[in-house]
mmCIF file of C-alpha atoms and ligand atoms in Angstrom:
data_model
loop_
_atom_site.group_PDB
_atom_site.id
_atom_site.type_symbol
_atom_site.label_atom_id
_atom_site.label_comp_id
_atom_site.label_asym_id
_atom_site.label_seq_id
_atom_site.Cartn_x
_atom_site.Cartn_y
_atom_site.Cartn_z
ATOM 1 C CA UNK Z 30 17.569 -8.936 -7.243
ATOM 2 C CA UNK Z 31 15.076 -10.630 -5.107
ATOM 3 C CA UNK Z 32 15.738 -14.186 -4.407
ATOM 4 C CA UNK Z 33 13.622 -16.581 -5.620
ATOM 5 C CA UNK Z 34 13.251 -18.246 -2.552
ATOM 6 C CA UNK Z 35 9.840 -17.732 0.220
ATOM 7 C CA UNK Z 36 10.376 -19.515 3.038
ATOM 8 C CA UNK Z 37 7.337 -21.093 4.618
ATOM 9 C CA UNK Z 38 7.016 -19.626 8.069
ATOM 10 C CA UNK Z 39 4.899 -22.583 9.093
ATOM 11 C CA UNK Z 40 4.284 -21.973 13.114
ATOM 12 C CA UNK Z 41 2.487 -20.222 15.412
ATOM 13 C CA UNK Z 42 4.614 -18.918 17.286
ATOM 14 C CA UNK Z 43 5.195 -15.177 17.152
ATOM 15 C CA UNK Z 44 8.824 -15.150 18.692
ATOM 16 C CA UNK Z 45 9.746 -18.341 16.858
ATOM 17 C CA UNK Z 46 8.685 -16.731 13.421
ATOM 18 C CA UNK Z 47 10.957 -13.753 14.133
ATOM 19 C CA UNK Z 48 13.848 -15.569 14.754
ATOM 20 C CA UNK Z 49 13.515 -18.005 11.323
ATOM 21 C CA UNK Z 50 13.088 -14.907 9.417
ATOM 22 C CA UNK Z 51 15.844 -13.012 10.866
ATOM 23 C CA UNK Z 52 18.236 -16.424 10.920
ATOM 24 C CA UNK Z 53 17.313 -16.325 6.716
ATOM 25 C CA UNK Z 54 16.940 -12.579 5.531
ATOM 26 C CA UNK Z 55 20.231 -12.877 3.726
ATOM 27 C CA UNK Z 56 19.474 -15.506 1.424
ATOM 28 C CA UNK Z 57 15.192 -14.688 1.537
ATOM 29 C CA UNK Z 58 13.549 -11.628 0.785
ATOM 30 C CA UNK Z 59 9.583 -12.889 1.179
ATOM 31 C CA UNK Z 60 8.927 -14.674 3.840
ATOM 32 C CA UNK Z 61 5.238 -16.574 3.473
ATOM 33 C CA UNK Z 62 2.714 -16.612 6.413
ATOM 34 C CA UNK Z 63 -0.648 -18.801 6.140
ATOM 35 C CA UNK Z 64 -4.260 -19.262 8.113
ATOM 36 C CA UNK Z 65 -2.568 -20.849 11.462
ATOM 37 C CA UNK Z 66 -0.307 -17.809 12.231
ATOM 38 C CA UNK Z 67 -3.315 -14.698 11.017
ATOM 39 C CA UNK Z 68 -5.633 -17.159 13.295
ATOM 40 C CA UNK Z 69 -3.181 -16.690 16.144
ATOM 41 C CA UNK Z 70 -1.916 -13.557 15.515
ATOM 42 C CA UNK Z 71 -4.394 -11.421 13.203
ATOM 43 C CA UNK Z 72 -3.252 -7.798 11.547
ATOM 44 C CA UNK Z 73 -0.976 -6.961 14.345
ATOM 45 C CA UNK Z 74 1.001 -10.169 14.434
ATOM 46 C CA UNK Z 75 1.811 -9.378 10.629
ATOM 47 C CA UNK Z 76 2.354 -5.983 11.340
ATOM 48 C CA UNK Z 77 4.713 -6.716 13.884
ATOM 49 C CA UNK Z 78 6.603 -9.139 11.562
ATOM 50 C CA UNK Z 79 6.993 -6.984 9.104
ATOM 51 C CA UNK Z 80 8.147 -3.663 11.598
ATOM 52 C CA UNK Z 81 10.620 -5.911 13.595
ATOM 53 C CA UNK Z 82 12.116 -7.738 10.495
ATOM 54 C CA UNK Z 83 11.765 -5.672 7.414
ATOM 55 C CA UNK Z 84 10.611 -9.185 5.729
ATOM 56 C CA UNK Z 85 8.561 -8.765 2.742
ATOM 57 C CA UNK Z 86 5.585 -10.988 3.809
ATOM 58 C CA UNK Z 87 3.132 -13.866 0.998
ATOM 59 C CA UNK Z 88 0.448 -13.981 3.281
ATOM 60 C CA UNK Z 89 -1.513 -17.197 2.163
ATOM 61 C CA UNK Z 90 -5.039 -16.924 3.138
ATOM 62 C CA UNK Z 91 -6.191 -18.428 0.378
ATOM 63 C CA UNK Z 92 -9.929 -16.997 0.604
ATOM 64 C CA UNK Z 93 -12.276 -18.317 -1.319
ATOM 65 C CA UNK Z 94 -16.014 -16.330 -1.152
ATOM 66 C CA UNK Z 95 -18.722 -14.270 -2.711
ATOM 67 C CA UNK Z 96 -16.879 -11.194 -4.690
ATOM 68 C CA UNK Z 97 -18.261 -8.610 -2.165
ATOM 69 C CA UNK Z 98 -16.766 -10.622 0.901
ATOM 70 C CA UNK Z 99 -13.761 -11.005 -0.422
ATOM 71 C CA UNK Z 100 -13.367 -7.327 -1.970
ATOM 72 C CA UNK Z 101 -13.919 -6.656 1.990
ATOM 73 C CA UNK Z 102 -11.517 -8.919 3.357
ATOM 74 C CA UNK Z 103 -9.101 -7.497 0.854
ATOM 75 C CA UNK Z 104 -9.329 -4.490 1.991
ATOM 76 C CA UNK Z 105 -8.949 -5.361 5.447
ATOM 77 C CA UNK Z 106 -5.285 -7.152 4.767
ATOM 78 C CA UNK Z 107 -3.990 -4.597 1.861
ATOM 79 C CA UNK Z 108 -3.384 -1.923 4.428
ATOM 80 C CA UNK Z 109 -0.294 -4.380 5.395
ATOM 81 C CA UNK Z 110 0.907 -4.396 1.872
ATOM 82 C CA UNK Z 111 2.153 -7.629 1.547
ATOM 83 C CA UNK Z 112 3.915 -8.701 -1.724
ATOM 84 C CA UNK Z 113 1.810 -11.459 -2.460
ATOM 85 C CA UNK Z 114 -1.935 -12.315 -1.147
ATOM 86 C CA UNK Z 115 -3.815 -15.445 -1.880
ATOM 87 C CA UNK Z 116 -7.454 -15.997 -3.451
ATOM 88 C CA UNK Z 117 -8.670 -19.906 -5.012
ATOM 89 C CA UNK Z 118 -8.944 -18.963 -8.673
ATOM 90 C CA UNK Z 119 -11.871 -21.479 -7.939
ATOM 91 C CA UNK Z 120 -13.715 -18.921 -6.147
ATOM 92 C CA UNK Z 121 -14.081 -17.383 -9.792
ATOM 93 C CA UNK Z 122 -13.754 -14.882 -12.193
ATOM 94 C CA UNK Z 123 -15.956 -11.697 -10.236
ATOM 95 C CA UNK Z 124 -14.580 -13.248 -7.068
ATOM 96 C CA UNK Z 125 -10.905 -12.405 -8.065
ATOM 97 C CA UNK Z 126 -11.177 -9.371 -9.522
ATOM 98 C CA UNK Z 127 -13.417 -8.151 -6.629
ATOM 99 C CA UNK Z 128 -9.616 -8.969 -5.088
ATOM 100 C CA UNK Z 129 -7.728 -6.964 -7.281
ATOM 101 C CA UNK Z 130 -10.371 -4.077 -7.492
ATOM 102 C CA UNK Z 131 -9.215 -4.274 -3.774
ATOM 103 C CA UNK Z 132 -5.093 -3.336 -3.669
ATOM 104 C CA UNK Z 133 -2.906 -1.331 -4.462
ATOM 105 C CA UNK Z 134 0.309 -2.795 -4.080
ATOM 106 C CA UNK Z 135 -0.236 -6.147 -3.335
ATOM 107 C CA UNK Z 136 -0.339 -8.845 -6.243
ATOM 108 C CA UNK Z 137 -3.026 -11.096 -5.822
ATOM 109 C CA UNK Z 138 -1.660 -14.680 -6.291
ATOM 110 C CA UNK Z 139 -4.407 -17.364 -7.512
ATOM 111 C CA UNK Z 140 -4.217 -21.061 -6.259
ATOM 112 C CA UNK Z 141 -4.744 -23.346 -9.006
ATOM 113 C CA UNK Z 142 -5.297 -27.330 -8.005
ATOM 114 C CA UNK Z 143 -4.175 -27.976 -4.736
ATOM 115 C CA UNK Z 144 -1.151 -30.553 -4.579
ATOM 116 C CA UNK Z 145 -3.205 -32.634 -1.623
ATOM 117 C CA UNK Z 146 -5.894 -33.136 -4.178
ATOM 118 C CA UNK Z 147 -5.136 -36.515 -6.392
ATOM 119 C CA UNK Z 148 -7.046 -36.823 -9.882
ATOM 120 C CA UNK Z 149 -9.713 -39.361 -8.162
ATOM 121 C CA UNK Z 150 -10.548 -36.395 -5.513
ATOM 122 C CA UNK Z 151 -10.989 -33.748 -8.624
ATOM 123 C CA UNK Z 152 -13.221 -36.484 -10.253
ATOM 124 C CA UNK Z 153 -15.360 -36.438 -7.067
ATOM 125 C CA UNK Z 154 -15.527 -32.740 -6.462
ATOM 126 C CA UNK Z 155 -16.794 -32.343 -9.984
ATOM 127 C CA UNK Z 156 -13.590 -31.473 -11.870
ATOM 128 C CA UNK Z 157 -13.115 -33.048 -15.675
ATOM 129 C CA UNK Z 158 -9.984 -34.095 -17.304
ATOM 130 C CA UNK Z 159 -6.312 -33.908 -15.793
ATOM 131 C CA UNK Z 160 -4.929 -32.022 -13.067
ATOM 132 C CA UNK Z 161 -2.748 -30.006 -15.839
ATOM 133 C CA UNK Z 162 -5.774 -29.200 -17.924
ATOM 134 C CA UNK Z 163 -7.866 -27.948 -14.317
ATOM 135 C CA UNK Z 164 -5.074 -25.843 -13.198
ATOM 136 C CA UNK Z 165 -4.623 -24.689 -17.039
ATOM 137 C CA UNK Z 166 -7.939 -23.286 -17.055
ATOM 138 C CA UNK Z 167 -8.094 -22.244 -13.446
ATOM 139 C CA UNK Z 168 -4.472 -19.748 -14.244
ATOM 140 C CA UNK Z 169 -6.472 -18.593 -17.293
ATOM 141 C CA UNK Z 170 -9.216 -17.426 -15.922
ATOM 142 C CA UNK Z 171 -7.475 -15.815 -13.178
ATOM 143 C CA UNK Z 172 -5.079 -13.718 -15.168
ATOM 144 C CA UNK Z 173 -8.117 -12.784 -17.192
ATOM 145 C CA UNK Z 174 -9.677 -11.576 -13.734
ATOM 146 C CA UNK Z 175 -6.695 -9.203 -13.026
ATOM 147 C CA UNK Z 176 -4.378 -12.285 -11.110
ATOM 148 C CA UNK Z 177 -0.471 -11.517 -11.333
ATOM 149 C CA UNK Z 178 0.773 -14.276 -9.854
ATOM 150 C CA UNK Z 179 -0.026 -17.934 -9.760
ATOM 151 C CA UNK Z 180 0.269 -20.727 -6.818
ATOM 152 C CA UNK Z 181 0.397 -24.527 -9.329
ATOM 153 C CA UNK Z 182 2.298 -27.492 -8.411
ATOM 154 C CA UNK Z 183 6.133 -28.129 -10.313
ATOM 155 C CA UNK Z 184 4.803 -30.521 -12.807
ATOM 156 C CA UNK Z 185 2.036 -27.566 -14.031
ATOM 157 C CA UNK Z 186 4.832 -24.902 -14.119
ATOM 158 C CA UNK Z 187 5.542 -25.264 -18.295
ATOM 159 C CA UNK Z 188 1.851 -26.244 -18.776
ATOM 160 C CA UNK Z 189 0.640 -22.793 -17.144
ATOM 161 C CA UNK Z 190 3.766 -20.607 -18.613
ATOM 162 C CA UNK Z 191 3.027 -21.519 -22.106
ATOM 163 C CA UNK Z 192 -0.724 -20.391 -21.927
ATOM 164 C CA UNK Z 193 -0.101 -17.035 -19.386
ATOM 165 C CA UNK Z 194 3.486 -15.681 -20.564
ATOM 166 C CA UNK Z 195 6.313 -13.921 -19.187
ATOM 167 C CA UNK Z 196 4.385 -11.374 -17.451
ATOM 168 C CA UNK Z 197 2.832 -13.293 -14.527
ATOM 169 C CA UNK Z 198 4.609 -14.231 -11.588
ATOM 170 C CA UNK Z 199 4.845 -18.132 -11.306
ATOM 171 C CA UNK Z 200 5.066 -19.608 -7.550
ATOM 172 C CA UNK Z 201 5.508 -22.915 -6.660
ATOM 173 C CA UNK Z 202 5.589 -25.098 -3.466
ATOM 174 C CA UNK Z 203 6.421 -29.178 -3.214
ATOM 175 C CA UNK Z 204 9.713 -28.810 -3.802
ATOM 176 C CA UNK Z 205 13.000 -30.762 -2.077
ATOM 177 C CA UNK Z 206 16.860 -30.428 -2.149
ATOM 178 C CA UNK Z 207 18.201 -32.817 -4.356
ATOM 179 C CA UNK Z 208 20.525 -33.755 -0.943
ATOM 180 C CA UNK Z 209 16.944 -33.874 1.069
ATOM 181 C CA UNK Z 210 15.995 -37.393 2.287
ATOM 182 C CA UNK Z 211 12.504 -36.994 3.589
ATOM 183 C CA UNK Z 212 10.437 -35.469 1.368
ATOM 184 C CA UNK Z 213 8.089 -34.950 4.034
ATOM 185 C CA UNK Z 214 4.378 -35.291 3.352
ATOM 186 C CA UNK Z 215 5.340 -33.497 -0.373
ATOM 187 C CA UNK Z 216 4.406 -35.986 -2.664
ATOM 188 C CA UNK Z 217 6.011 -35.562 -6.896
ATOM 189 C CA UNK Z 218 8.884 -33.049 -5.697
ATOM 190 C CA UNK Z 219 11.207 -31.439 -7.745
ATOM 191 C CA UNK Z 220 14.527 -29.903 -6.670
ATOM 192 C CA UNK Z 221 14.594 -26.028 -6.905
ATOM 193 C CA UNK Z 222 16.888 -25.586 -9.385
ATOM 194 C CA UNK Z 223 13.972 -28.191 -12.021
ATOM 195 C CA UNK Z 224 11.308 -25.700 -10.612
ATOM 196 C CA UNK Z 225 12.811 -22.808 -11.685
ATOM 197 C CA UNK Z 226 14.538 -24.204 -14.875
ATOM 198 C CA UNK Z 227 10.703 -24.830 -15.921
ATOM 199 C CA UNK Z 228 9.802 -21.383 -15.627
ATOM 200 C CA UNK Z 229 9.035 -20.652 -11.793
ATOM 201 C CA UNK Z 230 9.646 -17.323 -10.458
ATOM 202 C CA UNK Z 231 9.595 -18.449 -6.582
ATOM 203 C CA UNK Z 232 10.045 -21.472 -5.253
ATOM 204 C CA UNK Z 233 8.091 -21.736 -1.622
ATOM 205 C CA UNK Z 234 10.493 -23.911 1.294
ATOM 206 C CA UNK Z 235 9.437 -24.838 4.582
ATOM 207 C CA UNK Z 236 10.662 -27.461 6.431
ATOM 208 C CA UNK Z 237 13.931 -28.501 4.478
ATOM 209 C CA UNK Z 238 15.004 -25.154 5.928
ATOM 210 C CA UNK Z 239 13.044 -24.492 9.131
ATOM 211 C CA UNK Z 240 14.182 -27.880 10.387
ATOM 212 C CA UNK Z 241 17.848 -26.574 10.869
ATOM 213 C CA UNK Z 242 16.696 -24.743 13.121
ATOM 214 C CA UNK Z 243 16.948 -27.401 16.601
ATOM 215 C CA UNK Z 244 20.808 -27.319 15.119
ATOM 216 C CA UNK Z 245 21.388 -23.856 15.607
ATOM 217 C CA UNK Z 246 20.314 -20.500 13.929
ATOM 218 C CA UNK Z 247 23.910 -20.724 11.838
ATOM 219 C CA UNK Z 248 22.926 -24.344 10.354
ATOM 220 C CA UNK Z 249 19.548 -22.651 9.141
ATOM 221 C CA UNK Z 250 21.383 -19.633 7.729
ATOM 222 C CA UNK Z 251 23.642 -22.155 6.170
ATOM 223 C CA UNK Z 252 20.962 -24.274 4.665
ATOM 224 C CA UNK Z 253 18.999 -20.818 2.869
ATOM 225 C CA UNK Z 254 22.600 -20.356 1.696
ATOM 226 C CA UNK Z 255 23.081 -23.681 -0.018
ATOM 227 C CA UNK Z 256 19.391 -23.451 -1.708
ATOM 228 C CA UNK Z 257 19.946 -20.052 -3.167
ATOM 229 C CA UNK Z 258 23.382 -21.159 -4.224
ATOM 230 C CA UNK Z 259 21.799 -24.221 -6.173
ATOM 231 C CA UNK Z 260 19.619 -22.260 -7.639
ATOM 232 C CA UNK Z 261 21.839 -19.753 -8.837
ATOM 233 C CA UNK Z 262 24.232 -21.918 -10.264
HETATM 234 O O1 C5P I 311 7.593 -27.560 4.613
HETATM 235 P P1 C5P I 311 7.245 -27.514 3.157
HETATM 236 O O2 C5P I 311 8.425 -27.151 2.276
HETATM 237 O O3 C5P I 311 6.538 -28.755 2.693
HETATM 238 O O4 C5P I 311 6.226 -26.287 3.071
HETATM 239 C C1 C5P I 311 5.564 -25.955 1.889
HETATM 240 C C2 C5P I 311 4.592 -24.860 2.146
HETATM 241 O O5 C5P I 311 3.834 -24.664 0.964
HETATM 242 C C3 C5P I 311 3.601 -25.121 3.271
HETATM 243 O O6 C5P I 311 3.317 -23.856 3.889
HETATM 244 C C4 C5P I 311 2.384 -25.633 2.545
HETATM 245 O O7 C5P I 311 1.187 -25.350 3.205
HETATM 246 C C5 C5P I 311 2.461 -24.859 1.245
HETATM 247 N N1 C5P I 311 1.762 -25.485 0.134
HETATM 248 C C6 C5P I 311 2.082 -26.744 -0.362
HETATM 249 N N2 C5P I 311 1.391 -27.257 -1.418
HETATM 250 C C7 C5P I 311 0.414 -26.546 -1.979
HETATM 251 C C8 C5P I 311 0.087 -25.279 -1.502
HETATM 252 C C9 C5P I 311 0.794 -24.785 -0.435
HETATM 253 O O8 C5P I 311 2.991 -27.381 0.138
HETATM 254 N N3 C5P I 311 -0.212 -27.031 -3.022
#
């Protein structure tokens, strides 16, 4: 079974990013890259990830353009084969299934409302009603576009699951340890064990994790160990 945990992979650094994965490939199985490390590193940095690690990589890219840009982007990427590539389900209907039109293995993972974004900065770009009722229609439309999987925050996990089913894969970041003390800059956590009780399939974690790290690469092991364990339970 593939545990429901993706670690955030949050650095630049190639060498560092090898060792975090390795450190947590007992208790991880996808391992999530983003912008800052493809800026850094491009195609071969992934490449080289996934050769010298065996990780199963989310690469978060989250593009957002017109469908034929995208479809070409896509194409670019899907030669890596990564589990899990991002589009904003913002960018549209054409625009996502120009994205799926574009893989083969990969399952194209819509972003719904970004956490950063509070309900007075939805008002301003435009959006109407509540966050819930944005992302709502947002996971819709992208499932309707081809979409298998779905980025939302915890609180939109039942919300979204009740419209889109069992079939789509349900992803969620902003979530602590119940045992964590900073939440970071996560605002409206849930523990992992809430987040999946509500219906997420994956649960993303980056620094409660990646911050064992200065204490050794057996206290980072140790904390994958105790989130999978909690989650299991
Ligand atoms: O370190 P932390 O656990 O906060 O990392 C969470 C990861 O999930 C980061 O890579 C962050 O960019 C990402 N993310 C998020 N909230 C979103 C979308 C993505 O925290 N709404």
């Amino acid at each position: 079974m593939t545990s429901p945990i993706i670690l955030a992979v949050d650095t630049p650094d190639i060498e560092l990013a090898k060792r975090w994965i390795s450190a947590t490939r007992e208790s991880i199985d996808v391992f999530k890259l983003g912008l800052e490390f493809y800026l850094s590193h491009g195609f071969g940095g992934i490449s080289a990830i996934q050769r010298e690690t065996g990780a199963e990589i989310f690469l978060d890219l989250k593009l957002h353009d017109i469908p034929h840009t995208v479809s070409k982007a896509v194409t670019v990427v899907s030669a890596l084969e990564p589990r899990f590539l991002t589009v904003h389900a913002s960018g549209g209907e054409a625009m996502i299934s120009a994205a799926v039109k574009a893989v083969s293995s990969t399952s194209i993972t819509a972003v719904t409302i970004l956490t950063s974004l509070s309900q007075d900065d939805l008002s301003e770009i435009g959006f109407q009603g509540t966050a819930l009722s944005a992302a709502q229609a947002l996971a819709n439309l992208a499932v309707k576009a081809g979409a298998t999987s779905l980025v939302c925050s915890p609180h939109e996990i039942s919300g979204i699951r009740k419209n889109v089913g069992d079939g789509v894969t349900i992803i969620t970041p902003g979530v602590r340890p119940a045992d964590e003390i900073s939440a970071d800059d996560q605002k409206r956590t849930m523990t992992p064990s809430e987040a999946i009780s509500l219906g997420a399939n994956f649960i993303v974690i980056g620094r409660p994790i990646t911050s064992r790290w200065a204490k050794g690469s057996e206290q980072m092991a140790e904390r994958a160990a105790q989130i999978l364990d909690s989650v299991q339970r």
